[in-house]
């Protein structure tokens, strides 16, 4: 099968990931929610863990905008680091928009060289909408910083029945 060209046959046949996630939330006010998350995972290459503390402010000042902010930690097979995200999520009827920024300070791990800490900035935007039984999403991310300057485009369509 050409879809798995270059991957070892045993990885495709026997590869696995085990995950455990735990989250909890508390409404500080009717329009303000705090959330905490932790996660652990393991696969045939290694293991990792992470955590996140979120704050969501719904309908800021009576508007159609929700503000989101979080701080996070992540440790995996190839990097470990910490960062934060901020995001605005306005709604326009059945159309949901998001625009945000992420800061990630990380250190590559498990490498023979080049394990100096790095910083990655991400600007992201997206739009989601539905029409009849279809759900659509489009996202665009721009990642830049130490040794990185790249774009990511995501398009998604889902039929709901």
Short mmCIF file of N, CA and C in Angstrom, two decimals, residues 43-123:
data_model
loop_
_atom_site.label_atom_id
_atom_site.label_comp_id
_atom_site.label_asym_id
_atom_site.label_seq_id
_atom_site.Cartn_x
_atom_site.Cartn_y
_atom_site.Cartn_z
N UNK A 43 3.58 5.04 23.60
CA UNK A 43 3.51 4.30 22.34
C UNK A 43 4.78 3.48 22.20
N UNK A 44 5.01 2.91 21.03
CA UNK A 44 6.17 2.04 20.84
C UNK A 44 7.49 2.81 20.84
N UNK A 45 7.46 4.14 20.75
CA UNK A 45 8.69 4.94 20.73
C UNK A 45 9.02 5.51 22.10
N UNK A 46 8.02 5.93 22.84
CA UNK A 46 8.28 6.55 24.12
C UNK A 46 6.99 6.88 24.85
N UNK A 47 7.08 7.88 25.74
CA UNK A 47 5.90 8.29 26.49
C UNK A 47 5.97 9.78 26.74
N UNK A 48 4.87 10.32 27.24
CA UNK A 48 4.83 11.75 27.48
C UNK A 48 3.71 12.12 28.42
N UNK A 49 3.71 13.40 28.78
CA UNK A 49 2.68 13.91 29.67
C UNK A 49 2.50 15.39 29.41
N UNK A 50 1.40 15.91 29.90
CA UNK A 50 1.14 17.32 29.73
C UNK A 50 0.08 17.81 30.69
N UNK A 51 -0.06 19.11 30.74
CA UNK A 51 -1.06 19.72 31.59
C UNK A 51 -1.43 21.09 31.06
N UNK A 52 -2.62 21.55 31.45
CA UNK A 52 -3.12 22.82 30.94
C UNK A 52 -4.09 23.43 31.95
N UNK A 53 -4.00 24.73 32.12
CA UNK A 53 -4.96 25.50 32.91
C UNK A 53 -5.60 26.53 31.99
N UNK A 54 -6.92 26.51 31.87
CA UNK A 54 -7.66 27.37 30.94
C UNK A 54 -8.58 28.33 31.69
N UNK A 55 -8.87 29.42 31.02
CA UNK A 55 -9.87 30.37 31.48
C UNK A 55 -10.68 30.81 30.27
N UNK A 56 -12.00 30.65 30.32
CA UNK A 56 -12.88 31.06 29.22
C UNK A 56 -13.89 32.07 29.73
N UNK A 57 -13.96 33.21 29.04
CA UNK A 57 -14.88 34.29 29.38
C UNK A 57 -15.89 34.38 28.26
N UNK A 58 -17.12 33.99 28.54
CA UNK A 58 -18.17 33.89 27.53
C UNK A 58 -18.90 35.23 27.38
N UNK A 59 -19.16 35.61 26.13
CA UNK A 59 -19.92 36.83 25.79
C UNK A 59 -19.39 38.06 26.53
N UNK A 60 -18.15 38.36 26.27
CA UNK A 60 -17.46 39.46 26.93
C UNK A 60 -18.24 40.76 26.78
N UNK A 61 -18.59 41.38 27.89
CA UNK A 61 -19.32 42.65 27.88
C UNK A 61 -20.64 42.59 27.16
N UNK A 62 -21.28 41.41 27.11
CA UNK A 62 -22.56 41.26 26.42
C UNK A 62 -22.42 41.11 24.91
N UNK A 63 -21.19 40.96 24.43
CA UNK A 63 -20.94 40.84 22.98
C UNK A 63 -21.11 39.40 22.51
N UNK A 64 -20.78 39.16 21.25
CA UNK A 64 -20.81 37.83 20.66
C UNK A 64 -19.44 37.15 20.70
N UNK A 65 -18.52 37.66 21.55
CA UNK A 65 -17.14 37.16 21.58
C UNK A 65 -16.86 36.42 22.88
N UNK A 66 -16.24 35.25 22.75
CA UNK A 66 -15.70 34.51 23.89
C UNK A 66 -14.18 34.65 23.84
N UNK A 67 -13.57 34.93 24.98
CA UNK A 67 -12.11 35.00 25.08
C UNK A 67 -11.61 33.76 25.80
N UNK A 68 -10.51 33.21 25.29
CA UNK A 68 -9.90 32.01 25.87
C UNK A 68 -8.43 32.30 26.14
N UNK A 69 -7.94 31.83 27.28
CA UNK A 69 -6.51 31.92 27.60
C UNK A 69 -6.11 30.65 28.34
N UNK A 70 -4.91 30.17 28.08
CA UNK A 70 -4.42 29.01 28.82
C UNK A 70 -2.90 29.02 28.91
N UNK A 71 -2.41 28.33 29.91
CA UNK A 71 -0.98 28.04 30.05
C UNK A 71 -0.86 26.53 30.01
N UNK A 72 0.25 26.04 29.44
CA UNK A 72 0.38 24.59 29.28
C UNK A 72 1.83 24.13 29.42
N UNK A 73 1.96 22.85 29.74
CA UNK A 73 3.24 22.13 29.78
C UNK A 73 3.08 20.89 28.91
N UNK A 74 4.13 20.53 28.20
CA UNK A 74 4.10 19.33 27.37
C UNK A 74 5.47 18.67 27.39
N UNK A 75 5.49 17.35 27.55
CA UNK A 75 6.74 16.60 27.51
C UNK A 75 6.49 15.33 26.71
N UNK A 76 7.26 15.16 25.64
CA UNK A 76 7.07 14.01 24.77
C UNK A 76 8.37 13.34 24.40
N UNK A 77 8.30 12.49 23.40
CA UNK A 77 9.47 11.72 22.98
C UNK A 77 10.54 12.60 22.33
N UNK A 78 10.15 13.76 21.75
CA UNK A 78 11.11 14.56 21.02
C UNK A 78 11.28 15.99 21.52
N UNK A 79 10.42 16.43 22.45
CA UNK A 79 10.56 17.79 22.99
C UNK A 79 9.83 17.90 24.33
N UNK A 80 10.21 18.93 25.07
CA UNK A 80 9.49 19.28 26.29
C UNK A 80 9.49 20.79 26.40
N UNK A 81 8.40 21.34 26.92
CA UNK A 81 8.34 22.79 27.00
C UNK A 81 7.07 23.28 27.65
N UNK A 82 6.94 24.60 27.63
CA UNK A 82 5.80 25.27 28.22
C UNK A 82 5.41 26.45 27.36
N UNK A 83 4.17 26.89 27.54
CA UNK A 83 3.72 28.02 26.74
C UNK A 83 2.38 28.55 27.19
N UNK A 84 1.84 29.43 26.38
CA UNK A 84 0.52 29.98 26.63
C UNK A 84 -0.18 30.28 25.32
N UNK A 85 -1.51 30.37 25.38
CA UNK A 85 -2.33 30.69 24.22
C UNK A 85 -3.37 31.73 24.62
N UNK A 86 -3.70 32.60 23.68
CA UNK A 86 -4.83 33.50 23.84
C UNK A 86 -5.63 33.45 22.54
N UNK A 87 -6.94 33.56 22.67
CA UNK A 87 -7.77 33.41 21.48
C UNK A 87 -9.08 34.16 21.66
N UNK A 88 -9.55 34.78 20.60
CA UNK A 88 -10.87 35.40 20.54
C UNK A 88 -11.74 34.53 19.64
N UNK A 89 -12.98 34.29 20.08
CA UNK A 89 -13.89 33.41 19.35
C UNK A 89 -15.25 34.08 19.14
N UNK A 90 -15.33 34.97 18.16
CA UNK A 90 -16.64 35.59 17.88
C UNK A 90 -17.56 34.65 17.11
N UNK A 91 -18.86 34.85 17.28
CA UNK A 91 -19.85 34.09 16.52
C UNK A 91 -20.73 35.07 15.75
N UNK A 92 -21.11 34.64 14.56
CA UNK A 92 -21.99 35.42 13.69
C UNK A 92 -23.09 34.50 13.21
N UNK A 93 -24.15 34.39 13.98
CA UNK A 93 -25.21 33.45 13.66
C UNK A 93 -24.69 32.03 13.79
N UNK A 94 -24.70 31.28 12.68
CA UNK A 94 -24.21 29.90 12.68
C UNK A 94 -22.75 29.79 12.24
N UNK A 95 -22.06 30.93 12.15
CA UNK A 95 -20.64 30.93 11.74
C UNK A 95 -19.80 31.26 12.97
N UNK A 96 -18.83 30.41 13.22
CA UNK A 96 -17.93 30.56 14.37
C UNK A 96 -16.53 30.86 13.85
N UNK A 97 -15.92 31.92 14.37
CA UNK A 97 -14.59 32.37 13.92
C UNK A 97 -13.65 32.31 15.12
N UNK A 98 -12.38 32.04 14.87
CA UNK A 98 -11.39 32.13 15.95
C UNK A 98 -10.11 32.76 15.41
N UNK A 99 -9.47 33.56 16.25
CA UNK A 99 -8.18 34.17 15.93
C UNK A 99 -7.36 34.16 17.21
N UNK A 100 -6.11 33.70 17.10
CA UNK A 100 -5.33 33.59 18.32
C UNK A 100 -3.83 33.60 18.11
N UNK A 101 -3.15 33.51 19.23
CA UNK A 101 -1.69 33.52 19.29
C UNK A 101 -1.24 32.46 20.30
N UNK A 102 -0.14 31.77 19.97
CA UNK A 102 0.46 30.81 20.89
C UNK A 102 1.95 31.06 21.00
N UNK A 103 2.47 31.00 22.21
CA UNK A 103 3.90 31.09 22.50
C UNK A 103 4.30 29.75 23.10
N UNK A 104 5.36 29.13 22.54
CA UNK A 104 5.83 27.83 23.03
C UNK A 104 7.34 27.87 23.16
N UNK A 105 7.84 27.72 24.37
CA UNK A 105 9.28 27.63 24.64
C UNK A 105 9.58 26.16 24.90
N UNK A 106 10.41 25.56 24.05
CA UNK A 106 10.64 24.12 24.17
C UNK A 106 12.10 23.78 23.94
N UNK A 107 12.43 22.57 24.35
CA UNK A 107 13.77 22.03 24.17
C UNK A 107 13.65 20.67 23.50
N UNK A 108 14.27 20.50 22.35
CA UNK A 108 14.26 19.17 21.72
C UNK A 108 14.95 18.16 22.64
N UNK A 109 14.43 16.96 22.71
CA UNK A 109 15.03 15.90 23.53
C UNK A 109 15.29 14.67 22.67
N UNK A 110 16.18 13.82 23.12
CA UNK A 110 16.46 12.58 22.41
C UNK A 110 17.24 12.76 21.13
N UNK A 111 17.87 13.93 20.95
CA UNK A 111 18.66 14.17 19.75
C UNK A 111 20.14 14.13 20.09
N UNK A 112 20.95 13.71 19.13
CA UNK A 112 22.40 13.66 19.34
C UNK A 112 22.98 15.06 19.42
N UNK A 113 22.39 16.02 18.70
CA UNK A 113 22.87 17.40 18.74
C UNK A 113 21.69 18.34 18.53
N UNK A 114 21.92 19.62 18.73
CA UNK A 114 20.87 20.61 18.48
C UNK A 114 19.80 20.64 19.54
N UNK A 115 20.17 20.39 20.80
CA UNK A 115 19.16 20.34 21.85
C UNK A 115 19.03 21.67 22.60
N UNK A 116 19.39 22.78 21.96
CA UNK A 116 19.22 24.08 22.59
C UNK A 116 17.74 24.46 22.61
N UNK A 117 17.37 25.23 23.62
CA UNK A 117 15.96 25.62 23.71
C UNK A 117 15.59 26.53 22.54
N UNK A 118 14.32 26.45 22.15
CA UNK A 118 13.81 27.21 21.03
C UNK A 118 12.47 27.84 21.39
N UNK A 119 12.10 28.84 20.63
CA UNK A 119 10.81 29.50 20.81
C UNK A 119 10.05 29.43 19.50
N UNK A 120 8.77 29.08 19.61
CA UNK A 120 7.90 29.07 18.44
C UNK A 120 6.69 29.94 18.74
N UNK A 121 6.39 30.83 17.82
CA UNK A 121 5.19 31.66 17.87
C UNK A 121 4.22 31.12 16.82
N UNK A 122 2.94 31.11 17.14
CA UNK A 122 1.94 30.68 16.17
C UNK A 122 0.80 31.69 16.14
N UNK A 123 0.50 32.19 14.95
CA UNK A 123 -0.70 32.98 14.72
C UNK A 123 -1.69 32.06 14.04
#
